[in-house]
Coordinates of C-alpha atoms and ligand atoms in Angstrom, one line a residue:
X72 CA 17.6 -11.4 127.5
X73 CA 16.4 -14.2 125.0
X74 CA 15.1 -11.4 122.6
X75 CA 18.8 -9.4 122.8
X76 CA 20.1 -13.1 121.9
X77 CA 17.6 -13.1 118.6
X78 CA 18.4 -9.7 117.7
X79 CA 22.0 -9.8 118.1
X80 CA 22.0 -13.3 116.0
X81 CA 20.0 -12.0 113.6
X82 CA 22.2 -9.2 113.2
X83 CA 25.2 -11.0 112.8
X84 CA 23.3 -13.3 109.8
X85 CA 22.2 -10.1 108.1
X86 CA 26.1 -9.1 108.1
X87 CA 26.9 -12.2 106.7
X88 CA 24.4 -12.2 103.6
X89 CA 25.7 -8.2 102.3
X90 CA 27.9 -8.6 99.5
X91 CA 29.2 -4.8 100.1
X92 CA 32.5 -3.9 100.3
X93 CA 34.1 -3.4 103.8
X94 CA 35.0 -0.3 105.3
X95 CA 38.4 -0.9 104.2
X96 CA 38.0 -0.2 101.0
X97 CA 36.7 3.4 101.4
X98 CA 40.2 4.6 99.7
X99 CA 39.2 2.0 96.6
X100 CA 35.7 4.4 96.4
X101 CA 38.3 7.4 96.3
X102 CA 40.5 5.7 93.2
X103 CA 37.2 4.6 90.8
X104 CA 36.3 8.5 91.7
X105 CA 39.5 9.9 90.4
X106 CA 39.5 7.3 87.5
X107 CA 36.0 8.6 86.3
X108 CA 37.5 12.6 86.9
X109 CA 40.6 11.6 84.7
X110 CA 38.4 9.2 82.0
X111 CA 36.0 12.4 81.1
X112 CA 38.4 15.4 80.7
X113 CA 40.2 12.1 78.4
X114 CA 37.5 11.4 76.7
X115 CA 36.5 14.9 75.9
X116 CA 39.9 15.3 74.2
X117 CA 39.1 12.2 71.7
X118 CA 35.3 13.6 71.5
X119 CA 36.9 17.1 69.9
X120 CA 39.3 15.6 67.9
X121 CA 36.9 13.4 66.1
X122 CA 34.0 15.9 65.9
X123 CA 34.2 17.5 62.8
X124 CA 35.7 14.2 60.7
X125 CA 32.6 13.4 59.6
X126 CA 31.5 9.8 60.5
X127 CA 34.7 8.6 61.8
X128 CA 35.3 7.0 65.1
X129 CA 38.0 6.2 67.5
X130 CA 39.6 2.8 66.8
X131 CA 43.0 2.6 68.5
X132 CA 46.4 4.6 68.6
X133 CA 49.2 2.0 67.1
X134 CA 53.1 3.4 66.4
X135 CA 52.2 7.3 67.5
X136 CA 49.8 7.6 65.4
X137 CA 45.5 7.8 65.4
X138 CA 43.5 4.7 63.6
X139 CA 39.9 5.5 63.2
X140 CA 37.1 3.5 61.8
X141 CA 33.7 4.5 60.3
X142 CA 30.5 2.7 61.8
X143 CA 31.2 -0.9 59.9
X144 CA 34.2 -1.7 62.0
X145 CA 32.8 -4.0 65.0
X146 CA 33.8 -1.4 68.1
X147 CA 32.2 0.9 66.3
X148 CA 29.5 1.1 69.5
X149 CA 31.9 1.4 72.1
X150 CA 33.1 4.7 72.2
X151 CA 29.7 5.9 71.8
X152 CA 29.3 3.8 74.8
X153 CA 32.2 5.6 77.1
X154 CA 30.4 9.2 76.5
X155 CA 26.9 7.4 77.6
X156 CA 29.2 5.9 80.7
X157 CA 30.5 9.1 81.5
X158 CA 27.2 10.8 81.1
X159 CA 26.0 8.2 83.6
X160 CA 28.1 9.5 86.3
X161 CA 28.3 13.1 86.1
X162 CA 25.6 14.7 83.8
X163 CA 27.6 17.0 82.2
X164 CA 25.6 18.6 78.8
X165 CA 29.0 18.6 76.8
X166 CA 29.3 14.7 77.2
X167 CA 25.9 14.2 76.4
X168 CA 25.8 16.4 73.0
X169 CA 29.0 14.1 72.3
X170 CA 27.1 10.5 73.1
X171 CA 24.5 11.8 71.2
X172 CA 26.9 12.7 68.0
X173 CA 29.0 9.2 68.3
X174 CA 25.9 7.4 68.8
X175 CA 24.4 8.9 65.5
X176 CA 27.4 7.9 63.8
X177 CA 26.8 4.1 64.4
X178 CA 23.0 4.3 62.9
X179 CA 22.9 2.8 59.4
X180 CA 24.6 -0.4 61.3
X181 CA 20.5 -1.4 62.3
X182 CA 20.8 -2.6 59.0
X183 CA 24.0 -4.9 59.2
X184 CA 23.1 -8.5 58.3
X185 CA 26.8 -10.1 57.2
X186 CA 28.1 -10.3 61.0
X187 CA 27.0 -10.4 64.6
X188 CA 28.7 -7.8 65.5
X189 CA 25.8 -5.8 65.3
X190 CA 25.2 -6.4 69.1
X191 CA 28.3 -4.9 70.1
X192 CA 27.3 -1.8 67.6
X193 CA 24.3 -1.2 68.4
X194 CA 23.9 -2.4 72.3
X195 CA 26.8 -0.5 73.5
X196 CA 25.8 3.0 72.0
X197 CA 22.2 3.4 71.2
X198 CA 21.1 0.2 74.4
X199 CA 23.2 2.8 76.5
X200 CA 21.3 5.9 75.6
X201 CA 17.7 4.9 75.8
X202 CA 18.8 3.4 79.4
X203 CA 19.9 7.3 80.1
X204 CA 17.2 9.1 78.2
X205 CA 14.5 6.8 77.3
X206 CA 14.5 8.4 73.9
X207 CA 12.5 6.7 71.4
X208 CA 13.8 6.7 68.4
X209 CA 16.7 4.6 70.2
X210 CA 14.6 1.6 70.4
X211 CA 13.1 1.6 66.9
X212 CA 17.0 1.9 65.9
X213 CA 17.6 -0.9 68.3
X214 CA 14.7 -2.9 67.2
X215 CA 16.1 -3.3 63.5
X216 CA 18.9 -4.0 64.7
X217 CA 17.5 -6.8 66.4
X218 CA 15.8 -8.0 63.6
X219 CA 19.0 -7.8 61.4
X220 CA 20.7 -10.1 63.9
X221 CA 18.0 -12.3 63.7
X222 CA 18.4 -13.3 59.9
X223 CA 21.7 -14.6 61.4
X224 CA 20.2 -17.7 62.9
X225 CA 19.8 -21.1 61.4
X226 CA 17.4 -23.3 63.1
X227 CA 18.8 -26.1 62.2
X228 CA 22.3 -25.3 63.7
X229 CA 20.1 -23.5 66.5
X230 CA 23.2 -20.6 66.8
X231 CA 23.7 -17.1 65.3
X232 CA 26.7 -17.4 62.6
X233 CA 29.2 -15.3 63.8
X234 CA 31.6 -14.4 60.4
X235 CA 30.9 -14.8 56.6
X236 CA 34.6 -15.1 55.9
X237 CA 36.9 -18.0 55.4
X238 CA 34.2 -19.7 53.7
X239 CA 36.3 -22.6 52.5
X240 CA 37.7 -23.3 56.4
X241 CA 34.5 -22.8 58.2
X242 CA 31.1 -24.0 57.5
X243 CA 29.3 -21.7 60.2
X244 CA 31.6 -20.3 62.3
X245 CA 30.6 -19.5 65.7
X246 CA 33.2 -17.5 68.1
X247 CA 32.9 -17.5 72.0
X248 CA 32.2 -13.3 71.3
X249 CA 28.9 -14.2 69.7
X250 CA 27.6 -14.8 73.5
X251 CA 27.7 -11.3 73.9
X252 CA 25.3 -9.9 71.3
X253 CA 22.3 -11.8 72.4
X254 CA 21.6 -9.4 74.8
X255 CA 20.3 -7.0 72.4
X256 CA 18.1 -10.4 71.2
X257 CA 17.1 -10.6 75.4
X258 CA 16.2 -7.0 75.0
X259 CA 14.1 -7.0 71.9
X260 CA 12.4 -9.9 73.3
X261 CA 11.0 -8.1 76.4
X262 CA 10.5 -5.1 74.5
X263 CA 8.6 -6.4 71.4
X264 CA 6.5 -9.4 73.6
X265 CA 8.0 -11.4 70.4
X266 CA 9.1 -14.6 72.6
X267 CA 11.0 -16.1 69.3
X268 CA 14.0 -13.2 70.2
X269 CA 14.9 -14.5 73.3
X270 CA 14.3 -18.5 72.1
X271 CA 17.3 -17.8 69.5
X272 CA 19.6 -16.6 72.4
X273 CA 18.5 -19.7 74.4
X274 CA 19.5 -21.9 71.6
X275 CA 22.4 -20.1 71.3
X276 CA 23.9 -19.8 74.8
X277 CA 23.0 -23.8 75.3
X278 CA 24.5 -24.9 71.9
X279 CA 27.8 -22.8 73.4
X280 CA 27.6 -24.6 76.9
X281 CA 27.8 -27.8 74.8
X282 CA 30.6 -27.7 72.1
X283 CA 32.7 -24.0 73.3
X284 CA 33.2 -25.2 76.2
X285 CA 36.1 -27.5 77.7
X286 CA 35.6 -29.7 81.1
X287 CA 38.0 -27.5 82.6
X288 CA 35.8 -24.6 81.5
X289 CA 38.3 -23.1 79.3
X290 CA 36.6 -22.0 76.1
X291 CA 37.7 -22.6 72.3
X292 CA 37.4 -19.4 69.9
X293 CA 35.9 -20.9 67.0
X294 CA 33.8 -23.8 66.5
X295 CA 32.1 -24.4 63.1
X296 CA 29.0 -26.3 62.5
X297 CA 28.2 -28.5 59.8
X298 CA 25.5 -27.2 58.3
X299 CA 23.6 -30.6 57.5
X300 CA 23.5 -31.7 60.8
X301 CA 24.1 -28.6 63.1
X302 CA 27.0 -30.5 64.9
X303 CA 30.3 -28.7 65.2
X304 CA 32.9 -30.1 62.4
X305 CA 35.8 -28.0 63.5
X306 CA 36.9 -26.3 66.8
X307 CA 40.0 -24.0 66.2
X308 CA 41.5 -20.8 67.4
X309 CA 41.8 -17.1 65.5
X310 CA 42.9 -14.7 68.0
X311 CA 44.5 -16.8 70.2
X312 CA 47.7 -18.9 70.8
X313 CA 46.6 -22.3 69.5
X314 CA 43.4 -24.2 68.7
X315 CA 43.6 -25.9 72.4
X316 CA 44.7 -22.6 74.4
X317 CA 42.7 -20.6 76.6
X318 CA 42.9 -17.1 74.7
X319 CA 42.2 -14.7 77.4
X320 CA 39.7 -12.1 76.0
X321 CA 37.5 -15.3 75.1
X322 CA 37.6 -16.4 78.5
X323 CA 36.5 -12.9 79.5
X324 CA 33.7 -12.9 77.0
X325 CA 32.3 -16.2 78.2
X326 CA 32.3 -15.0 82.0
X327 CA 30.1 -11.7 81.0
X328 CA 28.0 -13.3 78.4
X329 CA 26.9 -16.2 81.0
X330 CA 26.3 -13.7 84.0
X331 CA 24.3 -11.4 82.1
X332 CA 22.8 -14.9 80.7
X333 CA 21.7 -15.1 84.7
X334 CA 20.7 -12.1 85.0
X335 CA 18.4 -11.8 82.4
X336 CA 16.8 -15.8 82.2
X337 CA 17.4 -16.6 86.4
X338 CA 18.2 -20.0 84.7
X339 CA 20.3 -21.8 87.2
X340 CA 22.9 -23.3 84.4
X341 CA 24.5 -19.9 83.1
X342 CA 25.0 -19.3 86.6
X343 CA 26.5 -22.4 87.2
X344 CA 28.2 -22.0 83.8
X345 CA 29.7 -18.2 85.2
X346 CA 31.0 -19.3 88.5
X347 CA 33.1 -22.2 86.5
X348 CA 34.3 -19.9 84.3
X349 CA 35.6 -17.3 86.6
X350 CA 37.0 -20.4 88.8
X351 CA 39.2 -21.4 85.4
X352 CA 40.5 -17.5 85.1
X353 CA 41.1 -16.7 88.7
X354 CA 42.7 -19.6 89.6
X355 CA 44.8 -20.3 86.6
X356 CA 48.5 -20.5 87.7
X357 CA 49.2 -18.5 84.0
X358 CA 47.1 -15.5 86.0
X359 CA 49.2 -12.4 87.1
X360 CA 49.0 -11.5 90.2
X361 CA 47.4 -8.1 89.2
X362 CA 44.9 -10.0 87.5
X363 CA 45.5 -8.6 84.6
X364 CA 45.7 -11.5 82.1
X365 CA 48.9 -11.9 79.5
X366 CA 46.7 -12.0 76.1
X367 CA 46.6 -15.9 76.3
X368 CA 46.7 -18.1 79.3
X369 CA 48.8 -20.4 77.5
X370 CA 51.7 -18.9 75.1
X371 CA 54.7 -20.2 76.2
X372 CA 56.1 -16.6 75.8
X373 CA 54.9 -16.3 79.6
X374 CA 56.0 -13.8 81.1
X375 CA 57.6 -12.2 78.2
X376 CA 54.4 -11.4 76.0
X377 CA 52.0 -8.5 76.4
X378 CA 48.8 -8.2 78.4
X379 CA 45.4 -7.9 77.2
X380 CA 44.1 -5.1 79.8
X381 CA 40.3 -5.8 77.6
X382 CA 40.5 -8.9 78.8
X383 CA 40.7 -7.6 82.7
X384 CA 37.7 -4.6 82.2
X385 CA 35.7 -7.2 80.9
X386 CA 36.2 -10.0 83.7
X387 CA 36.3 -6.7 86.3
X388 CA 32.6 -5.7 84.8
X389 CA 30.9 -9.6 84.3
X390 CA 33.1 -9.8 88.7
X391 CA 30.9 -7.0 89.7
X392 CA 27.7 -8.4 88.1
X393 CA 28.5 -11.9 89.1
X394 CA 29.4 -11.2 92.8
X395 CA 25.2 -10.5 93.4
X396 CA 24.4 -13.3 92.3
X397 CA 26.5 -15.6 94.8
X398 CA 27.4 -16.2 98.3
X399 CA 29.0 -14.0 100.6
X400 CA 32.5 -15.8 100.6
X401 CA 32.1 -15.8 96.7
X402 CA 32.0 -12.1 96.3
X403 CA 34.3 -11.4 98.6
X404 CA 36.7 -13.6 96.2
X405 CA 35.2 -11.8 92.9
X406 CA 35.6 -8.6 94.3
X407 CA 38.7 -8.5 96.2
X408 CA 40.0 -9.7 92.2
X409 CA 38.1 -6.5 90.9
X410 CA 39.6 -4.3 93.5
X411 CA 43.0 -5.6 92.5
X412 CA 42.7 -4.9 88.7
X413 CA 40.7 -1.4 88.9
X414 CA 44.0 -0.4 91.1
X415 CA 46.2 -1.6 88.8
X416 CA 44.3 -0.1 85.7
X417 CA 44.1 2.9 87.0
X418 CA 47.6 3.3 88.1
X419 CA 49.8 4.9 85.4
X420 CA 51.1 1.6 84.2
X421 CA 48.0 1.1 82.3
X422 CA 46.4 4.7 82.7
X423 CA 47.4 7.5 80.4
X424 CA 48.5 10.5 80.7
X425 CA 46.1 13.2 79.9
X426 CA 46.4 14.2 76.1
X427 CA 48.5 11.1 75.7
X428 CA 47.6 7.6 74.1
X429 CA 45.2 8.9 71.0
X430 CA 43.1 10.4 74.3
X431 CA 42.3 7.0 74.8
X432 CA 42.0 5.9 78.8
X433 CA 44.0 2.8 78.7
X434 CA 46.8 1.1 77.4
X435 CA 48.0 -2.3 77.2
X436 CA 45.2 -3.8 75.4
X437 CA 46.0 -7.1 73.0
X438 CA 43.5 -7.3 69.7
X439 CA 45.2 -10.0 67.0
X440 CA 48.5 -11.2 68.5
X441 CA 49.0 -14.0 66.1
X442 CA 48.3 -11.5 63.0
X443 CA 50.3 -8.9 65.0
X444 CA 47.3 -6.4 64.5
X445 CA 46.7 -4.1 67.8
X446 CA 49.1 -5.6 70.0
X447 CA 50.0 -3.6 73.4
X448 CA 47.9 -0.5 72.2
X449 CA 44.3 1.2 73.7
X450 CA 41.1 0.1 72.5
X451 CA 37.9 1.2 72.6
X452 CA 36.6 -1.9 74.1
X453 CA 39.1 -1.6 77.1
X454 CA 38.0 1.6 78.1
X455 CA 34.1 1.1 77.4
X456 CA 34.6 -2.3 79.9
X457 CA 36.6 -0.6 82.6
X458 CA 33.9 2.4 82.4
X459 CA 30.9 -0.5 83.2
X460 CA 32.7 -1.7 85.7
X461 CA 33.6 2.1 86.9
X462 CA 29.8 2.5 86.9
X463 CA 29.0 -1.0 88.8
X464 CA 31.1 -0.4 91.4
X465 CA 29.9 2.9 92.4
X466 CA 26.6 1.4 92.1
X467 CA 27.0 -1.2 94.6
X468 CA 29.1 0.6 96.6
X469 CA 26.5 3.6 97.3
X470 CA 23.5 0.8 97.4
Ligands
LIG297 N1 35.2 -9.8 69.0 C1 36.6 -9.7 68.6 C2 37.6 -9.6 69.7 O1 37.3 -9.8 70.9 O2 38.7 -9.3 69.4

């Protein structure tokens, strides 16, 4: 009798700790399926259209009409990074001869040394295809790019610089996106053994914990160090609503870059530094109840001013990640959030129709609102986002 007491106990604890999804949610397995069904035959349309326009890559689709980009505009990586997604979850030869061809495309950016975009370049696409198919000339690729990052850090400010423009404004600009391209540094360091790669994205993520970030957790885009002393001198908004507002794809950039931080280090602060960060977003009374964020928390345009669906893929991706790493009642938050939004992204309010949208996935996406550049149009980023976190759920879902 005691040991049916013990087992049944024991049970009931081991129910407690898994962080999977209920039964319940069976139907929500059924929508990512149809969501990855509908995202290929999508993204094969935008994979023939580009193929024989040599070099060029999907950017966005803004009054009816295609924008494309060559390899120096920053999402250059992303698309790329759909086909490796999409390769990822249903090895279909046509997708892979097209992540190959996109990936290509973004090459020569190894070599880019006047932005830190090269992370998002270069991780998305070619860090996506030597996960799929270990090929090697991937990680030399990746490995220069690395390098070219590199020459980005100061150690006296102890950051990467994120932008060489504005030069009269900003001393050495650092945005809150920065946090995202020192994974490739994270990966360089484990690959090369050269420990000084991953010491620059330490520098970097702490310096960020320090001066980004607000006590409520709310992040600033910008914040430019003097170049003397390595202390910030001004803290300032681009993308967003005001210098003091929470603009939401920032947010979104700090909650990924932090969990992956975790991930990657096991040091105890970036989790910390996550778990406040998705507390800020989630419970924000500005928050839709779609959780899909309005492209700043705090425009006063609320509810009359567009979404950023980016914003939601990348929270719904960094959710995912993040709800491992916590405790049960804490996932079950994160997740029952991701649920919400990969619904309501896959519905056809922010889905397309097939052939529609410049063949891009998503709609609603918000870029520059303040310079009214690629506002309420698809981006590459959206889709590549909502494709991770495609990928993640499945992943946990069939664990
Ligand atoms: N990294 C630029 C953006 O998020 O718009």
């Amino acid at each position: 009798m005691k040991k049916i007491i013990i087992y049944a106990l024991v049970a009931i604890m081991l129910s407690a700790c898994n962080n999977k999804p209920k039964q319940g949610s069976s139907d929500f397995l059924s929508v990512v399926d149809s969501a990855f069904i509908f995202a290929e035959k999508q993204s094969l349309l935008m994979a023939q259209k580009y193929e024989t326009q040599e070099g060029r890559l999907p950017r966005t689709y803004e009054n009816g009409k295609d924008v494309s980009s060559d390899s120096r505009w920053w999402c250059s990586g992303f698309y790329p990074g759909v086909l490796w997604y999409l390769y990822e979850n249903d090895k279909n030869p046509e997708v892979l001869k097209y992540a190959q061809l996109y990936t290509d495309r973004v090459e020569r950016e190894k070599y880019t040394t006047d932005n830190h975009d090269v992370g998002f370049m270069l991780y998305c696409s070619f860090g996506n295809g030597l996960r799929l198919t270990g090929d090697e000339r991937y990680k030399e690729v990746l490995l220069i790019g690395a390098k070219s990052l590199a020459t980005r850090y100061k150690p006296n400010v102890g950051l990467i610089r994120s932008w060489d423009h504005n030069k009269d404004k900003w001393q050495y600009p650092v945005i809150i996106d920065n946090i995202m391209n020192l994974e490739l540094l994270l990966w360089a360091a484990k690959e090369s053994g050269d420990s000084t790669f991953k010491a620059m994205a330490v520098s970097h993520a702490d310096k960020t914990i320090k001066n980004h970030f607000r006590p409520d957790y709310s992040s600033f885009h910008v914040v430019s160090y003097d170049t003397i002393t390595g202390e910030p001198h001004l803290k300032q908004t681009h993308q967003g609503y005001s210098d003091e507002s929470a603009w939401s794809r920032g947010q979104a950039w700090g909650l990924y870059g932090y969990t992956y931080l975790y991930r990657e280090t096991k040091d105890a602060r970036y989790l910390e530094q996550a778990k406040n960060i998705a507390k800020f977003v989630l419970h924000h009374p500005n928050m839709p109840e779609d959780y899909i964020p309005y492209w700043d928390f705090d425009t006063p345009e609320i509810p009359n001013t567009p979404r950023d669906a980016s914003a939601a893929c990348i929270m719904a991706s960094a959710l995912v990640e993040l709800s491992g790493f916590v405790d049960a009642e804490l996932a079950d938050e994160y997740m029952k959030v991701v649920e919400k939004q990969i619904r309501t992204l896959a519905s056809p309010e922010y889905t397309a129709a097939l052939g529609e949208n410049g063949c891009f996935i998503l709609k609603h996406s918000t870029g520059g609102y303040p310079f009214k550049s690629e506002v309420d149009v698809p981006m590459t980023y959206a889709d590549y986002y909502y494709l991770e976190a495609l990928t993640r759920l499945k992943k946990k879902y069939n664990k």
